[in-house]
Amino acid sequence: MSFDKNNKITQEILDQINTYRHSDRIEEVGTVSYVGDGIAFCDGLDKAMYGEMVEFNDGTIGMVQNLEADQVGVIIFGSYDHIHEGDLIRRLNRTMEVPVGDQLLGRVVDSLGRPIDEKGQLLTTKFRPVEAPAPGIMERQSVKKPLQTGIKAIDALVPIGRGQRELIIGDRKTGKTSLAIDTILNQKGKDVICIYVAIGQKESTVRNIVQTLTKHEAMPYTIVMTASASKPAPMLYIAPYAATAMAEEFMYKGQHVLIIYDDLSKQAAAYREMSLLLKRPPGREAYPGDIFYLHSRLLERSAKLSDQLGAGSITSLPIVETQAGDISAYIPTNVISITDGQIFLQSDLFFSGIRPAINAGLSVSRVGGSAQLKAMKQVSGTLRLDLASYRELEAFTSFGSDIDTMTARQLHRGERIVEVLKQPLHRPIRAGVQIINFFALSNGYYDDIKLKDFTAFETELEDHLTINHTPLLEDLENNQPLPNELDLHNILDTVKNSFKLTHELEIAPGSDQ
């Protein structure tokens, strides 16, 4: 009996030996061999995968970025002051991910989705990987619905559609961020969720942006993610991908998202710094580690999904800073080739008082015209051509004072187009009002108004339309064509006659009066 019992125990031990395998916990742990400048090299993580989350002794999160024969390179998200050589590091057996969901709306978060606005913890249990494959061709549909920015010069000249990627490019201090913020303000009540990603911005700048969004009641439908200039390079690098993961959660639920990356120049600089520290080639030839792939795999995730997938969309407005207006530099040409058009802001226009300082000649929308409102297309058809002609004439006539009557009329009209396209900061204008405003411009209602009185006339027109003709505005915004022109002329005549009583009119050049 004792012999059988011993045999049974022996067999159980043998079975356990045969089925024994190292516990995951033992296999996951490695040691830090070097740490500094936001990166660490670690030994013992032989089975680690690219893009995997790892955790250091002090709870700091990192991501595996380099896979080498005898070690792995890890980028560290956050302070690395308490991480030392010899510390343990463990695999978390999941790819880098961030929290997603409706609970993020109205919050200010860091690159890992952790709240930094002192409004308490996020009550979300859902996560998405920061890196995800972009939707394939068959999973997309063409851009066919406009995303109204509320900015006259953009909605008329370089329209943006839902699912489009439109680059905002220009020198520093030319109003790039202001364009993006005004676009967010205009989405109020339009069923569009907005995400603003501040990459390498000053914390005071981000605070001012949050205050502006709060003041205009835009925070309830907005997420603000910030990786400020004081943060380590890995935080700046991961921010756009993390924000896109948050946007994808809404897109795949059939919702529409506007995401602004401000700006990708600073992300590219952070990535280059990170690459040099990880001892990987930072140049153009280092695929898949080059700057082009950095931005292409990010921006390709913006799309208009097919009806079978819920018809959600991500519209992205990446911002890139140029040096002395050089759009032929390395990063600007990269992003121009990835996006569906660009809005070019020019310093000369900005400093001459033309704001937004959009250069109509260099700005283009490659797909937004397909999504432009019918009525807007009707009234803005010749606007770009007229503006280009005016710019040429203006440059030509600056050399001499004698001009003929026809040239005087063209200059007179060009001045009025430029003036109508000007717009105050943080005052987006609804699409229906814009359309009737451009109709008034093309039909001569601005011809005898002094330039200094344009804002007053526009305000009077907007107030009149909002109070008395809301159904007309709604029809135009629901993609209806222009109504009977006689009705529009009656509306404009009423406003113009009222305006005449309080303002002086001027005689147009070349007229018979």
XYZ file of C-alpha atoms in Angstrom:
513
model
C 0.000 0.000 0.000
C 2.865 2.309 0.945
C 4.645 1.439 -2.320
C 1.549 2.369 -4.401
C 1.200 5.596 -2.486
C 4.848 6.476 -3.154
C 4.378 5.620 -6.844
C 1.344 7.887 -7.024
C 3.224 10.800 -5.437
C 6.196 10.201 -7.745
C 3.915 10.178 -10.789
C 2.272 13.430 -9.715
C 5.700 15.065 -9.304
C 6.793 13.792 -12.741
C 3.555 15.097 -14.312
C 4.141 18.504 -12.752
C 7.742 18.557 -14.008
C 6.613 17.609 -17.527
C 3.900 20.279 -17.637
C 5.975 22.934 -15.875
C 6.733 26.133 -17.775
C 8.278 29.370 -16.594
C 5.687 31.724 -15.194
C 4.974 34.823 -17.256
C 6.101 36.937 -14.347
C 9.642 35.547 -14.476
C 9.914 35.941 -18.248
C 8.613 39.516 -18.141
C 11.194 41.045 -15.830
C 14.391 42.688 -17.068
C 16.887 45.219 -15.738
C 17.753 48.760 -16.761
C 21.310 48.989 -18.132
C 21.197 52.696 -19.090
C 18.798 55.557 -18.476
C 18.877 59.229 -19.482
C 17.197 61.930 -21.606
C 13.834 60.179 -21.690
C 15.074 56.780 -22.912
C 16.357 53.562 -21.320
C 18.193 50.482 -22.552
C 17.169 47.262 -20.827
C 18.499 43.693 -20.614
C 16.468 40.538 -20.128
C 13.343 41.452 -22.123
C 14.102 38.937 -24.859
C 10.458 38.417 -25.832
C 9.402 42.070 -25.778
C 7.595 43.317 -28.889
C 7.835 46.645 -30.710
C 5.283 49.118 -29.316
C 4.668 47.110 -26.149
C 3.980 48.803 -22.806
C 6.497 48.278 -20.017
C 6.533 49.465 -16.420
C 9.484 50.598 -14.312
C 9.928 50.075 -10.559
C 8.419 53.466 -9.688
C 5.305 52.877 -11.818
C 6.463 55.019 -14.762
C 5.211 53.728 -18.125
C 7.480 53.192 -21.127
C 7.141 51.805 -24.642
C 9.513 49.429 -26.416
C 10.929 51.226 -29.449
C 14.179 49.462 -30.376
C 14.678 45.699 -30.643
C 18.366 44.787 -30.640
C 20.233 41.468 -30.302
C 21.186 41.886 -26.643
C 18.906 44.665 -25.355
C 15.775 46.725 -26.042
C 15.454 50.501 -26.256
C 12.533 51.953 -24.300
C 11.111 55.472 -24.423
C 9.963 56.780 -21.050
C 6.669 58.675 -20.656
C 7.202 61.122 -17.845
C 9.984 61.920 -15.401
C 12.931 59.514 -15.326
C 14.593 61.025 -12.213
C 13.687 58.013 -10.051
C 14.781 55.357 -12.556
C 18.334 54.047 -12.105
C 20.632 51.467 -13.638
C 19.889 48.027 -12.197
C 16.195 48.784 -11.569
C 13.697 46.153 -12.618
C 11.422 46.665 -15.612
C 8.519 44.409 -16.500
C 6.441 43.713 -19.575
C 2.715 44.404 -19.380
C 1.916 42.040 -22.274
C -0.151 44.605 -24.149
C 0.566 47.252 -26.747
C 0.719 50.919 -25.765
C -2.845 52.142 -25.168
C -4.808 55.122 -23.880
C -8.266 55.542 -22.306
C -11.077 56.425 -24.716
C -14.761 57.279 -24.501
C -17.285 60.035 -23.804
C -15.838 60.626 -20.323
C -12.881 62.420 -21.938
C -15.088 65.189 -23.349
C -14.550 68.496 -21.616
C -11.256 67.343 -20.105
C -7.622 68.387 -20.433
C -5.341 65.339 -20.538
C -1.672 64.516 -21.102
C -0.223 62.288 -23.836
C -1.270 59.107 -21.979
C -4.844 60.284 -21.428
C -4.281 61.107 -17.747
C -6.338 64.134 -16.594
C -4.376 67.269 -15.660
C -7.296 69.671 -15.170
C -8.033 68.981 -11.483
C -11.537 67.730 -12.272
C -10.990 64.282 -10.777
C -10.171 60.902 -12.256
C -11.546 59.615 -15.545
C -14.326 57.085 -15.079
C -13.573 55.134 -18.229
C -12.600 51.482 -18.493
C -12.182 51.325 -22.256
C -8.769 51.568 -23.941
C -7.509 51.627 -27.517
C -3.948 51.067 -28.844
C -2.188 54.277 -29.846
C -0.998 52.682 -33.108
C -3.684 51.165 -35.319
C -3.870 50.365 -39.040
C -5.600 53.017 -41.155
C -8.936 52.060 -42.789
C -8.430 50.346 -46.164
C -9.734 51.656 -49.478
C -12.878 49.492 -49.382
C -13.643 50.671 -45.834
C -13.781 54.322 -46.924
C -16.141 56.446 -48.955
C -15.599 59.700 -50.769
C -15.737 63.020 -48.936
C -19.186 64.446 -49.640
C -20.345 66.415 -46.600
C -18.812 69.788 -45.706
C -17.163 70.600 -42.410
C -17.954 74.278 -42.000
C -15.162 76.273 -40.360
C -17.155 79.492 -40.000
C -14.239 81.303 -41.659
C -15.357 82.977 -44.896
C -12.028 82.700 -46.703
C -11.808 78.945 -46.049
C -15.445 77.922 -46.646
C -15.485 79.850 -49.939
C -11.958 79.343 -51.331
C -10.528 76.180 -49.743
C -13.532 74.213 -48.444
C -13.007 71.260 -46.111
C -15.104 68.076 -46.152
C -15.683 65.585 -43.333
C -12.973 62.946 -43.582
C -10.471 65.271 -45.262
C -6.921 66.120 -44.165
C -6.200 69.797 -44.737
C -2.808 71.198 -43.773
C -2.519 74.636 -42.136
C 0.947 75.952 -42.931
C 2.810 79.220 -42.396
C 5.463 81.020 -40.369
C 5.110 81.431 -36.619
C 2.710 84.132 -35.423
C 0.577 84.191 -38.593
C -2.664 82.958 -37.004
C -2.473 79.168 -37.598
C -3.725 78.221 -34.135
C -6.427 80.911 -34.266
C -7.843 79.356 -37.458
C -7.969 75.968 -35.766
C -9.614 77.299 -32.586
C -12.235 79.247 -34.576
C -13.041 76.035 -36.472
C -13.637 74.274 -33.139
C -15.890 77.133 -31.961
C -17.956 76.799 -35.148
C -18.759 73.123 -34.441
C -21.079 74.036 -31.575
C -24.399 72.259 -32.135
C -23.163 70.532 -35.302
C -22.680 66.989 -33.933
C -18.880 67.122 -34.347
C -16.505 66.134 -31.539
C -13.271 68.140 -31.474
C -9.813 67.159 -30.234
C -7.072 69.766 -29.925
C -3.541 68.367 -29.547
C -0.950 70.883 -28.324
C 2.533 69.566 -29.133
C 5.473 71.504 -27.739
C 3.364 74.562 -26.866
C 3.907 76.729 -23.796
C 1.654 75.749 -20.896
C 0.410 79.351 -20.659
C -0.661 79.180 -24.334
C -2.625 75.982 -23.724
C -4.239 77.532 -20.649
C -5.383 80.516 -22.739
C -6.815 78.172 -25.388
C -8.761 76.230 -22.748
C -10.099 79.524 -21.345
C -11.195 80.601 -24.854
C -12.958 77.268 -25.459
C -14.630 77.480 -22.043
C -15.742 81.086 -22.597
C -17.383 80.171 -25.924
C -18.971 77.000 -24.461
C -16.931 74.693 -26.686
C -15.381 72.473 -23.992
C -18.393 70.102 -23.610
C -17.681 68.667 -27.093
C -13.868 69.069 -26.990
C -10.887 67.118 -25.652
C -7.659 69.063 -25.123
C -4.466 67.009 -25.070
C -1.230 68.743 -24.188
C 2.392 67.662 -24.387
C 4.010 70.957 -23.424
C 7.495 72.111 -24.378
C 8.798 71.235 -20.887
C 7.928 67.536 -21.285
C 10.425 64.887 -22.477
C 10.552 64.135 -26.220
C 8.626 60.788 -25.942
C 5.560 62.647 -24.617
C 5.599 64.985 -27.645
C 6.110 62.031 -29.994
C 3.203 59.904 -28.732
C 0.597 62.696 -28.304
C -0.832 62.765 -31.885
C -1.166 58.966 -31.993
C -2.876 58.855 -28.598
C -5.317 61.605 -29.622
C -6.085 59.773 -32.884
C -6.878 56.612 -30.909
C -9.409 58.661 -28.910
C -10.860 60.005 -32.173
C -11.137 56.502 -33.672
C -13.324 55.375 -30.775
C -15.903 57.999 -31.805
C -15.441 57.415 -35.565
C -16.108 53.689 -35.337
C -19.277 54.474 -33.363
C -20.547 56.456 -36.386
C -19.712 59.914 -35.005
C -17.775 62.759 -36.621
C -14.504 64.074 -35.203
C -12.336 67.103 -35.953
C -8.739 66.701 -34.757
C -6.090 69.425 -34.778
C -2.384 68.625 -34.436
C -0.601 71.808 -33.305
C 2.005 71.309 -34.548
C 3.689 68.407 -36.342
C 6.984 70.314 -36.830
C 7.607 70.044 -33.083
C 6.615 66.373 -33.087
C 9.130 65.694 -35.879
C 11.859 67.509 -33.902
C 11.006 65.435 -30.795
C 11.104 62.226 -32.840
C 14.480 63.164 -34.310
C 15.837 63.803 -30.807
C 14.456 60.452 -29.639
C 15.931 58.640 -32.646
C 19.382 60.072 -32.025
C 19.260 59.038 -28.363
C 18.155 55.516 -29.356
C 21.070 55.404 -31.838
C 18.800 54.878 -34.840
C 19.314 56.725 -38.135
C 17.122 59.854 -38.043
C 17.353 60.709 -41.743
C 14.990 60.242 -44.697
C 16.398 56.868 -45.685
C 15.668 55.080 -42.383
C 12.310 53.474 -43.262
C 10.291 52.596 -41.257
C 11.866 55.058 -38.849
C 11.864 58.101 -41.084
C 9.888 61.322 -40.652
C 7.650 60.659 -43.660
C 6.401 57.384 -42.176
C 6.010 59.130 -38.811
C 3.362 61.450 -40.291
C 1.864 59.261 -43.030
C 0.790 56.488 -40.670
C -0.786 59.146 -38.446
C -2.694 61.137 -41.078
C -3.875 58.094 -43.063
C -6.034 57.188 -40.062
C -8.277 60.186 -40.865
C -11.070 59.028 -43.153
C -14.755 59.000 -43.975
C -15.891 55.440 -43.252
C -18.257 53.487 -45.478
C -21.949 53.215 -44.592
C -21.422 49.555 -43.589
C -18.973 50.701 -40.887
C -21.281 53.426 -39.583
C -20.225 56.346 -41.837
C -18.227 58.026 -39.071
C -15.343 60.326 -39.931
C -12.140 61.911 -38.682
C -11.242 65.254 -40.256
C -7.705 66.345 -39.427
C -6.134 69.789 -39.578
C -2.393 69.253 -39.067
C -0.380 72.428 -38.510
C 3.186 72.811 -39.766
C 5.445 75.789 -39.133
C 7.628 77.109 -41.959
C 10.798 79.140 -41.738
C 10.602 82.405 -43.745
C 7.696 81.043 -45.805
C 9.725 78.131 -47.216
C 7.095 75.508 -48.058
C 9.655 73.535 -50.069
C 11.546 72.446 -46.928
C 11.725 68.812 -45.849
C 8.848 68.455 -43.337
C 6.404 70.840 -45.116
C 6.766 68.947 -48.429
C 6.339 65.660 -46.569
C 3.049 66.686 -45.003
C 1.811 68.470 -48.161
C 2.225 65.181 -50.054
C 0.246 63.250 -47.406
C -2.667 65.698 -47.008
C -5.555 66.619 -49.325
C -4.642 70.284 -49.615
C -3.164 73.151 -47.650
C -4.141 76.537 -46.256
C -1.076 78.753 -46.571
C -0.864 81.735 -44.210
C 1.464 84.509 -45.343
C 3.362 86.844 -43.005
C 3.151 89.829 -45.385
C -0.650 89.620 -45.511
C -0.871 89.174 -41.737
C 1.255 92.229 -40.959
C -0.631 94.338 -43.522
C -3.847 93.745 -41.560
C -5.433 91.074 -43.768
C -6.603 88.466 -41.274
C -6.986 85.555 -41.684
C -3.820 85.950 -43.793
C -4.701 83.237 -46.314
C -2.755 83.263 -49.577
C -5.459 82.215 -52.066
C -2.882 81.405 -54.752
C -0.917 78.838 -52.721
C -3.880 77.452 -50.781
C -5.834 74.558 -52.266
C -8.429 71.966 -51.282
C -8.177 68.811 -53.374
C -11.438 67.187 -52.260
C -13.424 69.739 -50.247
C -14.997 71.247 -53.381
C -16.920 67.974 -53.794
C -18.420 68.542 -50.352
C -19.035 72.286 -50.648
C -22.607 73.509 -50.197
C -24.393 73.996 -53.540
C -25.261 77.613 -52.816
C -21.720 78.384 -51.641
C -20.349 76.954 -54.875
C -22.766 79.173 -56.841
C -21.718 82.419 -55.149
C -17.971 81.768 -54.729
C -17.212 80.387 -58.201
C -15.223 83.358 -59.548
C -13.960 84.606 -56.206
C -10.519 82.978 -56.370
C -9.963 84.172 -59.960
C -11.044 87.733 -59.126
C -8.765 87.756 -56.093
C -5.781 86.465 -58.117
C -6.427 89.117 -60.805
C -6.551 91.817 -58.139
C -3.229 90.700 -56.629
C -1.562 90.862 -60.067
C -3.058 94.278 -60.867
C -2.148 95.591 -57.434
C 1.493 94.589 -57.944
C 1.528 96.008 -61.492
C -0.116 99.354 -60.701
C 2.181 99.952 -57.730
C 4.847 100.962 -60.289
C 2.760 103.742 -61.881
C -0.109 106.091 -61.104
C -1.989 106.231 -64.446
C -4.657 103.542 -64.694
C -7.618 103.245 -67.033
C -11.264 103.033 -65.979
C -11.490 99.228 -66.390
C -8.417 98.672 -64.226
C -9.791 101.076 -61.622
C -13.021 99.057 -61.469
C -11.114 95.773 -61.069
C -8.990 97.246 -58.295
C -12.119 98.643 -56.656
C -13.776 95.208 -56.739
C -10.601 93.443 -55.557
C -10.365 95.737 -52.546
C -13.933 94.814 -51.647
C -13.280 91.070 -51.974
C -10.262 91.372 -49.675
C -12.281 93.402 -47.169
C -15.229 90.970 -47.174
C -12.866 88.028 -46.567
C -11.440 89.689 -43.446
C -12.826 88.340 -40.209
C -12.400 89.158 -36.494
C -10.858 86.605 -34.139
C -13.144 84.013 -32.496
C -16.189 85.101 -34.470
C -17.128 82.281 -36.844
C -20.019 83.052 -39.217
C -22.709 80.519 -40.063
C -22.705 79.189 -43.615
C -26.091 80.651 -44.658
C -25.009 84.182 -43.702
C -21.722 83.713 -45.581
C -23.563 82.649 -48.746
C -25.858 85.696 -48.777
C -22.884 87.914 -47.945
C -20.991 86.632 -51.015
C -24.162 87.017 -53.103
C -24.305 90.664 -51.978
C -20.638 91.111 -52.917
C -21.016 89.616 -56.413
C -24.153 91.701 -57.085
C -22.600 95.068 -56.266
C -24.159 95.767 -52.869
C -20.729 96.566 -51.423
C -19.580 98.754 -54.323
C -20.615 102.092 -52.814
C -19.891 101.266 -49.155
C -16.736 102.695 -47.619
C -14.185 100.049 -46.649
C -14.258 101.151 -43.015
C -18.040 100.519 -42.911
C -17.918 96.927 -44.216
C -17.999 95.353 -40.760
C -21.030 97.427 -39.796
C -22.901 96.413 -42.968
C -22.046 92.730 -42.497
C -23.215 92.854 -38.885
C -26.491 94.543 -39.879
C -27.027 91.954 -42.636
C -26.303 89.052 -40.254
C -28.662 90.396 -37.585
C -31.440 90.937 -40.147
C -31.066 87.410 -41.568
C -30.873 85.743 -38.143
C -33.989 87.517 -36.866
C -36.182 87.487 -39.985
C -34.977 84.712 -42.304
C -33.884 81.713 -40.211
C -35.697 79.158 -42.472
C -33.775 80.525 -45.497
C -30.446 80.138 -43.674
C -31.328 76.586 -42.628
C -32.266 75.645 -46.210
C -28.943 76.937 -47.525
C -27.063 75.048 -44.790
C -28.979 71.858 -45.666
C -27.409 71.970 -49.133
C -30.311 73.609 -50.971
C -29.407 75.757 -54.020
C -29.863 79.540 -54.005
C -33.523 80.549 -53.845
C -35.199 82.975 -56.268
C -32.707 85.795 -56.808
C -35.515 88.361 -56.613
C -36.180 87.312 -53.003
C -32.515 87.745 -52.151
C -32.422 91.157 -53.823
C -35.467 92.227 -51.786
C -33.732 91.152 -48.544
C -30.509 92.959 -49.475
C -32.348 96.095 -50.634
C -34.095 96.270 -47.264
C -30.788 96.002 -45.382
C -29.030 98.445 -47.731
C -31.793 101.085 -47.428
C -31.679 100.791 -43.649
C -27.883 101.076 -43.767
C -28.030 104.227 -45.959
C -29.924 106.098 -43.249
C -27.019 105.824 -40.813
C -23.927 105.679 -43.063
C -22.434 107.685 -45.884
C -21.963 105.934 -49.230
C -19.158 106.608 -51.700
C -19.065 106.920 -55.494
C -17.414 103.959 -57.190
C -14.471 104.620 -59.564
C -15.482 104.674 -63.233
C -19.165 105.354 -62.492
C -21.187 108.066 -64.303
C -22.144 109.903 -61.116
